[in-house]
PDB file of C-alpha atoms in Angstrom:
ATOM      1  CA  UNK A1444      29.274  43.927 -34.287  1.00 64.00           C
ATOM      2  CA  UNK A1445      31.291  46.681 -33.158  1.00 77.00           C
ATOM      3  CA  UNK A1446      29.867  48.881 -30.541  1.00 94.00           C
ATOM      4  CA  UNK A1447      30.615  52.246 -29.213  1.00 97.00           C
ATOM      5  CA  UNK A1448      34.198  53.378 -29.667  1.00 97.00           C
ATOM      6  CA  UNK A1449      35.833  56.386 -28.074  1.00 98.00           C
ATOM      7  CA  UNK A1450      39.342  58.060 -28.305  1.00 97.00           C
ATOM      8  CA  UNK A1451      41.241  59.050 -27.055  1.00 98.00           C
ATOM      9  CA  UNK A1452      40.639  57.300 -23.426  1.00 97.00           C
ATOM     10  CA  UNK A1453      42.839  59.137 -21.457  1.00 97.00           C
ATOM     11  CA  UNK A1454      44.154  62.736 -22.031  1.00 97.00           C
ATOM     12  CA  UNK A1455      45.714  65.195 -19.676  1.00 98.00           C
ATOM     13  CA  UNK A1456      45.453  69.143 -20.765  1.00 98.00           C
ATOM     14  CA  UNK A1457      45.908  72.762 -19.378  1.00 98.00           C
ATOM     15  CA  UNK A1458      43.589  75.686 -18.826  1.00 98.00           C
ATOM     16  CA  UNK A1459      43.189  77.365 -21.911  1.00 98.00           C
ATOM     17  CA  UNK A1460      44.064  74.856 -24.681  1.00 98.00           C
ATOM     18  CA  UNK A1461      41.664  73.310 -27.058  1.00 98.00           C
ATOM     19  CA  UNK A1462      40.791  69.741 -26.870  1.00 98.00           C
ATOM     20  CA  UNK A1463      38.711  67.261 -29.110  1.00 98.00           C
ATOM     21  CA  UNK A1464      37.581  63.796 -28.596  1.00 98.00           C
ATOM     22  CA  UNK A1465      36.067  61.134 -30.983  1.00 98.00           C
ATOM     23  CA  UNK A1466      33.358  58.865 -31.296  1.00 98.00           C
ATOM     24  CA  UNK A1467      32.343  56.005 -33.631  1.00 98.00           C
ATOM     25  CA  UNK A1468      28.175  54.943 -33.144  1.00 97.00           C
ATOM     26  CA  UNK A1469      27.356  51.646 -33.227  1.00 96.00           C
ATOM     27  CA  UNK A1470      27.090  49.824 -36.405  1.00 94.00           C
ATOM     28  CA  UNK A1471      23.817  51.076 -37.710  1.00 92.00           C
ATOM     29  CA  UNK A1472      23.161  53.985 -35.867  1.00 94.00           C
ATOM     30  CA  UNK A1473      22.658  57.322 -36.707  1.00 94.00           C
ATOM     31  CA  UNK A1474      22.596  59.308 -33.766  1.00 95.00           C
ATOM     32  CA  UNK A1475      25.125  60.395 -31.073  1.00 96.00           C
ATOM     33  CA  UNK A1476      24.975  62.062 -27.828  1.00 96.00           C
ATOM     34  CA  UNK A1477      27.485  63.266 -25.298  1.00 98.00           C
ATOM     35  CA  UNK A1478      27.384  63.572 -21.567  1.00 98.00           C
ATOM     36  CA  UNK A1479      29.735  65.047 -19.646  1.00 98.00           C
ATOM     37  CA  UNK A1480      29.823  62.668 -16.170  1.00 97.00           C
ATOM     38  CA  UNK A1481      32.187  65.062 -13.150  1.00 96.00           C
ATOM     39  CA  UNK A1482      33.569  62.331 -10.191  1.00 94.00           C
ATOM     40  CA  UNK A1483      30.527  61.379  -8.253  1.00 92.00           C
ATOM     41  CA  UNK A1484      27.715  62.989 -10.200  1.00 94.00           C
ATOM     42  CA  UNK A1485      25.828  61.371 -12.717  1.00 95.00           C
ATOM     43  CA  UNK A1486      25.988  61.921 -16.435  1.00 97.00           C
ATOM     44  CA  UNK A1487      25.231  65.278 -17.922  1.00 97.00           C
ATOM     45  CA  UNK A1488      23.663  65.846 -21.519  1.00 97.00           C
ATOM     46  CA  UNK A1489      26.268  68.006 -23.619  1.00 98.00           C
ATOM     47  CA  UNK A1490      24.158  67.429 -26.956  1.00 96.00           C
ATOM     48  CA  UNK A1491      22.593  65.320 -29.271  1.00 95.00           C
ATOM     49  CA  UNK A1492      23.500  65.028 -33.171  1.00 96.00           C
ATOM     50  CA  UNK A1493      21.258  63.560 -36.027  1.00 94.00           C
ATOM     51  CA  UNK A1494      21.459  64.111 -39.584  1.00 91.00           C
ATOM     52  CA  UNK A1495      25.105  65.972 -39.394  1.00 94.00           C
ATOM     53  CA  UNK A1496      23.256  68.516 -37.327  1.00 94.00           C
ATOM     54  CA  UNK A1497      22.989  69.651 -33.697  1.00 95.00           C
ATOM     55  CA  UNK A1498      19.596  68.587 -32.664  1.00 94.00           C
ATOM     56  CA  UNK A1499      19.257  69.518 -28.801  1.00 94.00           C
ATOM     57  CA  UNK A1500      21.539  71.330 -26.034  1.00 96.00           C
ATOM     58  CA  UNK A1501      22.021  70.505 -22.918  1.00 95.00           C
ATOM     59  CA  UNK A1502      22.837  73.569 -20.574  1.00 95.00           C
ATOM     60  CA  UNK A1503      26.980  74.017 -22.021  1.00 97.00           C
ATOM     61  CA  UNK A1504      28.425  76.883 -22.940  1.00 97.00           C
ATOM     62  CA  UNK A1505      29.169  77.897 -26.745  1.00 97.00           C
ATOM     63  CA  UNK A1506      33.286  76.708 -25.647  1.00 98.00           C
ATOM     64  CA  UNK A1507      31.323  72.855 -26.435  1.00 98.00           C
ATOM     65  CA  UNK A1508      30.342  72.208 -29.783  1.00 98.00           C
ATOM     66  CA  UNK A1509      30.201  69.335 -32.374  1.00 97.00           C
ATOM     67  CA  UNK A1510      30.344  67.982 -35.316  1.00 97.00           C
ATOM     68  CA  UNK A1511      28.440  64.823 -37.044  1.00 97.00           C
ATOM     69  CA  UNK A1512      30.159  63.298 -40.319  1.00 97.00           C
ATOM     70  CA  UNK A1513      28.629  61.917 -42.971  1.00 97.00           C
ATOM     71  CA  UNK A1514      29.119  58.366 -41.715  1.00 96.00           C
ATOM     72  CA  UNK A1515      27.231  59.328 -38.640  1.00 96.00           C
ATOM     73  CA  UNK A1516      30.752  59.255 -36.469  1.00 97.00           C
ATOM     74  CA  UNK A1517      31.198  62.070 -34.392  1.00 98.00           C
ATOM     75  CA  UNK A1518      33.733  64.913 -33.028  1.00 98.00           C
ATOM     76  CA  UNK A1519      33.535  67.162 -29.406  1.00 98.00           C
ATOM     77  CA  UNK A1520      35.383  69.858 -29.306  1.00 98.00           C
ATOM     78  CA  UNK A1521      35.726  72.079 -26.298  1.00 98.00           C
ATOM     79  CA  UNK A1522      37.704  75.632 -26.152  1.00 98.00           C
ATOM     80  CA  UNK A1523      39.475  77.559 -23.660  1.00 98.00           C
ATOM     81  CA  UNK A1524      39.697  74.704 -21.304  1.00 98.00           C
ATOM     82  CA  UNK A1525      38.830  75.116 -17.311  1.00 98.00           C
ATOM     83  CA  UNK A1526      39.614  73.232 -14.838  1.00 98.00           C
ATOM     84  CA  UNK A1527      36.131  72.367 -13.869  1.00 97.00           C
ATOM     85  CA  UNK A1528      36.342  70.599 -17.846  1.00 98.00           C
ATOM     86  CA  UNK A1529      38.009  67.827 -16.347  1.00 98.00           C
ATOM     87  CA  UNK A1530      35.463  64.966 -16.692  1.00 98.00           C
ATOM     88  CA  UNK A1531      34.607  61.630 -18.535  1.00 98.00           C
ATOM     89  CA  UNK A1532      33.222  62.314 -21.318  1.00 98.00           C
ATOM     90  CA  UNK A1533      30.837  59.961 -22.379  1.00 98.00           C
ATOM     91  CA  UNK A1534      29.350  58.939 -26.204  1.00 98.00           C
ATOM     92  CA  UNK A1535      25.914  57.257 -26.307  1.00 97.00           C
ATOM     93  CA  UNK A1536      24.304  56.487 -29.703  1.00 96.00           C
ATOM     94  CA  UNK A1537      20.975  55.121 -30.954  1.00 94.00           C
ATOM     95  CA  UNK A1538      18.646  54.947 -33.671  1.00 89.00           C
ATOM     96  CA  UNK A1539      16.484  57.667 -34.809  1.00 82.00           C
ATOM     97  CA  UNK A1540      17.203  60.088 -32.092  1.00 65.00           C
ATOM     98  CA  UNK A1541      14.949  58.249 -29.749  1.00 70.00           C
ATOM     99  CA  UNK A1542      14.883  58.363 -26.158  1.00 72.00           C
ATOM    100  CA  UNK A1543      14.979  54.324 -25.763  1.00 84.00           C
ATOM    101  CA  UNK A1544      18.188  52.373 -24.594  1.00 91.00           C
ATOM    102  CA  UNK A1545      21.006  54.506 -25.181  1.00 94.00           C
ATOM    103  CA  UNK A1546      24.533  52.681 -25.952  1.00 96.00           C
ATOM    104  CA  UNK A1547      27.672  54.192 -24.267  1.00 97.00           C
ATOM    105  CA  UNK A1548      31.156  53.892 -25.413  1.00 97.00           C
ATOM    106  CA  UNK A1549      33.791  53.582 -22.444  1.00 97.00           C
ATOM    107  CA  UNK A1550      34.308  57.226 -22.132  1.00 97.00           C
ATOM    108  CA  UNK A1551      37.376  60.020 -23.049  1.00 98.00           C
ATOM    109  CA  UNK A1552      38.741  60.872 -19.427  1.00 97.00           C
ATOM    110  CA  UNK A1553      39.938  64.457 -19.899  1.00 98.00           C
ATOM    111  CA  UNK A1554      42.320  66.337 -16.968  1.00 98.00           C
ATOM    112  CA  UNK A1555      42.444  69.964 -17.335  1.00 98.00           C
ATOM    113  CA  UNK A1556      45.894  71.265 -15.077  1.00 97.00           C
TER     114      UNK A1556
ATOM    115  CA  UNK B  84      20.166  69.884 -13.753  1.00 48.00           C
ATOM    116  CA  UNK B  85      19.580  66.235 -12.858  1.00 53.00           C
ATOM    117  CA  UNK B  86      16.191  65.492 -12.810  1.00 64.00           C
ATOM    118  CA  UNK B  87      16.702  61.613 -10.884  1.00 72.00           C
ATOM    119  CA  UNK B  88      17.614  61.060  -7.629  1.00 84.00           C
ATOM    120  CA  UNK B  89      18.939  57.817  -6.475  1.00 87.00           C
ATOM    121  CA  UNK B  90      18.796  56.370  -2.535  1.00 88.00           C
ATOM    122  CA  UNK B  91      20.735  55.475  -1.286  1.00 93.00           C
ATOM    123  CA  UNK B  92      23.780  56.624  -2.418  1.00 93.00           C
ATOM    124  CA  UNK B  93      26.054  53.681  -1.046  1.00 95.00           C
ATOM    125  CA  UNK B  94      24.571  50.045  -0.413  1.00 96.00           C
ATOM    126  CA  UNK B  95      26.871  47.400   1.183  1.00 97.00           C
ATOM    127  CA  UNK B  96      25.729  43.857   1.159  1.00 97.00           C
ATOM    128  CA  UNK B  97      26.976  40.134   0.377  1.00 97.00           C
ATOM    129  CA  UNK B  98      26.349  37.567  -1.754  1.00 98.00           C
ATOM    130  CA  UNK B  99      23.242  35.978  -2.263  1.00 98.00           C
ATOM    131  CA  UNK B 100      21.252  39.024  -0.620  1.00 98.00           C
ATOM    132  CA  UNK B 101      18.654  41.389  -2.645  1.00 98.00           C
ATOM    133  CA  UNK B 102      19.778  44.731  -3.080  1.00 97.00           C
ATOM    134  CA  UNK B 103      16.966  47.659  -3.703  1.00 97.00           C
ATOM    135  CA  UNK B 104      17.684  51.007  -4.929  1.00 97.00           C
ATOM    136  CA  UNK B 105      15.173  53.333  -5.353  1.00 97.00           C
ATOM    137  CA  UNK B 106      14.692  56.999  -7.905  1.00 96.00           C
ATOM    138  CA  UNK B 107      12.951  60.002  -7.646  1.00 96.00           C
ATOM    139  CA  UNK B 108      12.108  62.972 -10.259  1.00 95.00           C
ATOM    140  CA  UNK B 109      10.557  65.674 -10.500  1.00 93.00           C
ATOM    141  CA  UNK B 110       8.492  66.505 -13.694  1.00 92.00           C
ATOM    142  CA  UNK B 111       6.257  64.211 -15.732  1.00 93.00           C
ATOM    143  CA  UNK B 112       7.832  61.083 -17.872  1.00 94.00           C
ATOM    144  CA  UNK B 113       7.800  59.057 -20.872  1.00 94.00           C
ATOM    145  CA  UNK B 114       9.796  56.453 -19.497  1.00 95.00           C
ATOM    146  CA  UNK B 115      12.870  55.670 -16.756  1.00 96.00           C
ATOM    147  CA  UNK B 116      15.937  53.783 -17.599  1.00 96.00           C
ATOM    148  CA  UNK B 117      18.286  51.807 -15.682  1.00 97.00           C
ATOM    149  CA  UNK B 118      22.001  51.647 -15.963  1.00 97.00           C
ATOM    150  CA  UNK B 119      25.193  50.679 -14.869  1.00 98.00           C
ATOM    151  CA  UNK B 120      28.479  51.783 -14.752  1.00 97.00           C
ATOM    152  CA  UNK B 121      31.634  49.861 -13.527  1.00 95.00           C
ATOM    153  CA  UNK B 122      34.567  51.748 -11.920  1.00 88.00           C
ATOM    154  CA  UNK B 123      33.803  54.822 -13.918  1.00 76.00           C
ATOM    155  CA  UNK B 124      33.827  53.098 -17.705  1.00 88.00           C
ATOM    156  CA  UNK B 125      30.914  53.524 -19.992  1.00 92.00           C
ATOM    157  CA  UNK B 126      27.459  52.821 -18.862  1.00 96.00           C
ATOM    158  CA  UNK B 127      25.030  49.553 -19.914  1.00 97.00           C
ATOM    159  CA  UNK B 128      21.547  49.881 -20.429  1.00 97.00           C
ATOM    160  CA  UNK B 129      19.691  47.347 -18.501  1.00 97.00           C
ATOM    161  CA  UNK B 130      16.146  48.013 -18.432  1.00 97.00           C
ATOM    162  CA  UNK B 131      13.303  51.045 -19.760  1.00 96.00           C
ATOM    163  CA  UNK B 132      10.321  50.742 -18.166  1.00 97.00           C
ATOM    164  CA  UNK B 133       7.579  53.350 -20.085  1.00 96.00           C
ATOM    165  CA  UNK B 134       5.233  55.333 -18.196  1.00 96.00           C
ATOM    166  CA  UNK B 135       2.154  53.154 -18.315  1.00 96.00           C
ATOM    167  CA  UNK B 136       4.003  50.395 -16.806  1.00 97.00           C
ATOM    168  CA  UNK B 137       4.130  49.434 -13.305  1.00 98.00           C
ATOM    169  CA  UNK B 138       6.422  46.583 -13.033  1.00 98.00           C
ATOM    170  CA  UNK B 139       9.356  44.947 -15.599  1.00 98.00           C
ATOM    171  CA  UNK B 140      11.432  41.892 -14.790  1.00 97.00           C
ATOM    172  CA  UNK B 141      14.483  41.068 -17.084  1.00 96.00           C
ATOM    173  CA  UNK B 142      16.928  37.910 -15.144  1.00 97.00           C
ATOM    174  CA  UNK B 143      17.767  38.929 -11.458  1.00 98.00           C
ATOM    175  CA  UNK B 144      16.247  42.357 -11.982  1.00 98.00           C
ATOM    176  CA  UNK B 145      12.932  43.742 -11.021  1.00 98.00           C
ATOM    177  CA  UNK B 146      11.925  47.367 -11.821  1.00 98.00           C
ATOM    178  CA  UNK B 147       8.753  49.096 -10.511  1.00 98.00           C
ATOM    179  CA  UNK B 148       7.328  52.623 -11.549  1.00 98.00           C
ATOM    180  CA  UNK B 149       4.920  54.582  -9.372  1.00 97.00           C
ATOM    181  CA  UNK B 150       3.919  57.688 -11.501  1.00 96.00           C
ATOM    182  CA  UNK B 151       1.827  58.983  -8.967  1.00 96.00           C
ATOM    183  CA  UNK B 152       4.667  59.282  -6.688  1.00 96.00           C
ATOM    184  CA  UNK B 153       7.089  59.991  -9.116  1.00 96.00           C
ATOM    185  CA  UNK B 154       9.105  56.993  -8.095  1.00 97.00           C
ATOM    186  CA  UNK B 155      10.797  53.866  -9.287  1.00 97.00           C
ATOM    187  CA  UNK B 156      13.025  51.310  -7.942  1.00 98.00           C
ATOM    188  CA  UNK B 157      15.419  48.584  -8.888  1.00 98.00           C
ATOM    189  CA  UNK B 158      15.524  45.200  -6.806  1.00 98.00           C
ATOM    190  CA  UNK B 159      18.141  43.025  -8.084  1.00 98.00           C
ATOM    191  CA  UNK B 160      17.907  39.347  -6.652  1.00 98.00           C
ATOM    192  CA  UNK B 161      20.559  36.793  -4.981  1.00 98.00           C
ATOM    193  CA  UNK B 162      23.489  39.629  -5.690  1.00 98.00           C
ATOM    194  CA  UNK B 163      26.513  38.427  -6.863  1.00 97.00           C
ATOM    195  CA  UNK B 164      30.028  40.182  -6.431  1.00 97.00           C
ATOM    196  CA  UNK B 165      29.967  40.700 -10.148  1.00 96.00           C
ATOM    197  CA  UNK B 166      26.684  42.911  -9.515  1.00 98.00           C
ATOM    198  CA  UNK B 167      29.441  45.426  -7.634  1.00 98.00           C
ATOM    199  CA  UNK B 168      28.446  48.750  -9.554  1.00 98.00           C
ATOM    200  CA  UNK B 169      27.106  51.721  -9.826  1.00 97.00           C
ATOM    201  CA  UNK B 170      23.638  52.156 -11.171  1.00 97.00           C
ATOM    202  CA  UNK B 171      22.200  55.005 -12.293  1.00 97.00           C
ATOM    203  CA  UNK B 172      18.487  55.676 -12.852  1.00 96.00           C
ATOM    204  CA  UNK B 173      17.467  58.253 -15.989  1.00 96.00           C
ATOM    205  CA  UNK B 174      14.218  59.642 -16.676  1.00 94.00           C
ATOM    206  CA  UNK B 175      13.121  60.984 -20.332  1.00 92.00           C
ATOM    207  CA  UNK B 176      11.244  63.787 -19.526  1.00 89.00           C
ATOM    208  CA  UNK B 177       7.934  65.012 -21.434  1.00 87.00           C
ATOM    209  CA  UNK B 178       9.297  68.299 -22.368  1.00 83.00           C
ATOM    210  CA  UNK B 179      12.800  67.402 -22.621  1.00 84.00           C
ATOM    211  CA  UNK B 180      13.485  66.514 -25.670  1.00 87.00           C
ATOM    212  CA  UNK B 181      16.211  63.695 -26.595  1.00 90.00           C
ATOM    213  CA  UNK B 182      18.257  64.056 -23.132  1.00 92.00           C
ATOM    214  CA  UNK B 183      18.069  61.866 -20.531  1.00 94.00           C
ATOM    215  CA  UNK B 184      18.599  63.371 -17.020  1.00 94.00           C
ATOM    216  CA  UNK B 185      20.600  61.079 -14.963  1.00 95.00           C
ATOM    217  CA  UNK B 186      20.565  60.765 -11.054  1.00 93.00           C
ATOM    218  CA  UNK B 187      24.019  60.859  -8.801  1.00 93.00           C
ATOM    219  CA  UNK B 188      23.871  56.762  -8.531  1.00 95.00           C
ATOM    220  CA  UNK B 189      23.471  54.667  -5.987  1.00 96.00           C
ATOM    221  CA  UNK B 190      27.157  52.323  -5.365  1.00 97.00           C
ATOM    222  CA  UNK B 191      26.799  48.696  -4.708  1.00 98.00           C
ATOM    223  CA  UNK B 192      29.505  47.211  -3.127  1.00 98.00           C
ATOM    224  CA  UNK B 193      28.311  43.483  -3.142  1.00 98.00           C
ATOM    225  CA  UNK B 194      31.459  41.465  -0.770  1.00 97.00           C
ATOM    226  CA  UNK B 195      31.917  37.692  -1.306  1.00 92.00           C
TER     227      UNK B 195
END
């Protein structure tokens, strides 16, 4: 049973470019979150996707946005890259959008230079 | 904003000892989750304790929840240096939707 996958893991990227990282649920889940988690601090909700749509927002500007595919696998996309981007980025999914146990993937480590 | 704070940050201890950590929020909840992280890799769920519980036990761990003080804590039993990690605590908020607002962590360093 496959769990959480993430790519890529590491990725190194300068201020302005455009970067997007991937995430495959697991295996018979239908919702995926991201976090954004800065060195020391804990994880940060980016946003939530269910049904190939955007349910919630966490407090990100409109450079962060998403996409949910058809087989519930996942894209974050984030534009015009600052420094203070440089994070792990983390993919959590579940089942039904619920607030229960949340299963993380092992993170996209993203340096902005 | 993070809703959870964890305390303390850093906890240093050996083997075989009992290591508490303890979380605070703010607002009103539906339930409070556990979770650890190693060396800044994804994080593992370990245990949800809902709102109108007080007390949850799952292997070496033991989590309490006092609403009234808007408090919880995590009390894991005869460490091991595999337990060296950090653990987060996140609260599902009434009002907040689907996110979970994590605190900072508390690090265990457990030596041999």
């Amino acid at each position: 049973d496959a769990g959480v996958t993430q790519s890529p893991t590491h990725l190194i990227k300068t201020r302005g470019q455009q970067v997007t990282l991937r995430c495959s649920p697991k295996s018979g889940h239908d919702t995926v979150s991201w976090y954004q988690q800065a060195l020391g601090q804990g994880p940060q909700f980016i946003f939530q996707y269910y049904e190939e749509e955007e349910r919630q927002r966490g407090n990100f500007p409109d450079r962060f946005s998403g996409h949910q595919f058809p087989n519930y696998s996942s894209e974050l996309n984030v534009n015009a890259l600052l420094l203070g981007d440089s994070a792990l980025y983390l993919c959590a999914s579940s089942l039904g959008g619920s607030t229960g146990e949340l299963f993380f993937g092992e993170g996209s480590r993203l340096t902005v230079l | 904003s993070q809703q959870g704070e964890e305390d303390p940050q850093a906890l240093s201890i050996q083997e075989g000892e009992n290591a508490t950590m303890n979380c605070s929020y703010k607002t009103s909840i539906n339930n409070l989750q556990w979770y650890r992280q190693n060396s800044g890799r994804g994080l593992v769920h370990l245990i949800l304790i809902r709102s109108n519980e007080r007390e949850k036990h799952s292997g070496r761990l033991r989590v309490t929840l006092d609403t009234s003080k808007k408090s919880s804590s995590l009390l894991i039993t005869a460490s091991r240096a595999a337990d060296t990690a950090s653990y987060f605590c996140a609260t599902d908020a009434i009002n907040s939707g689907y996110a979970l607002n994590f605190g900072k962590g508390t690090s265990l360093l457990v030596t041999p």
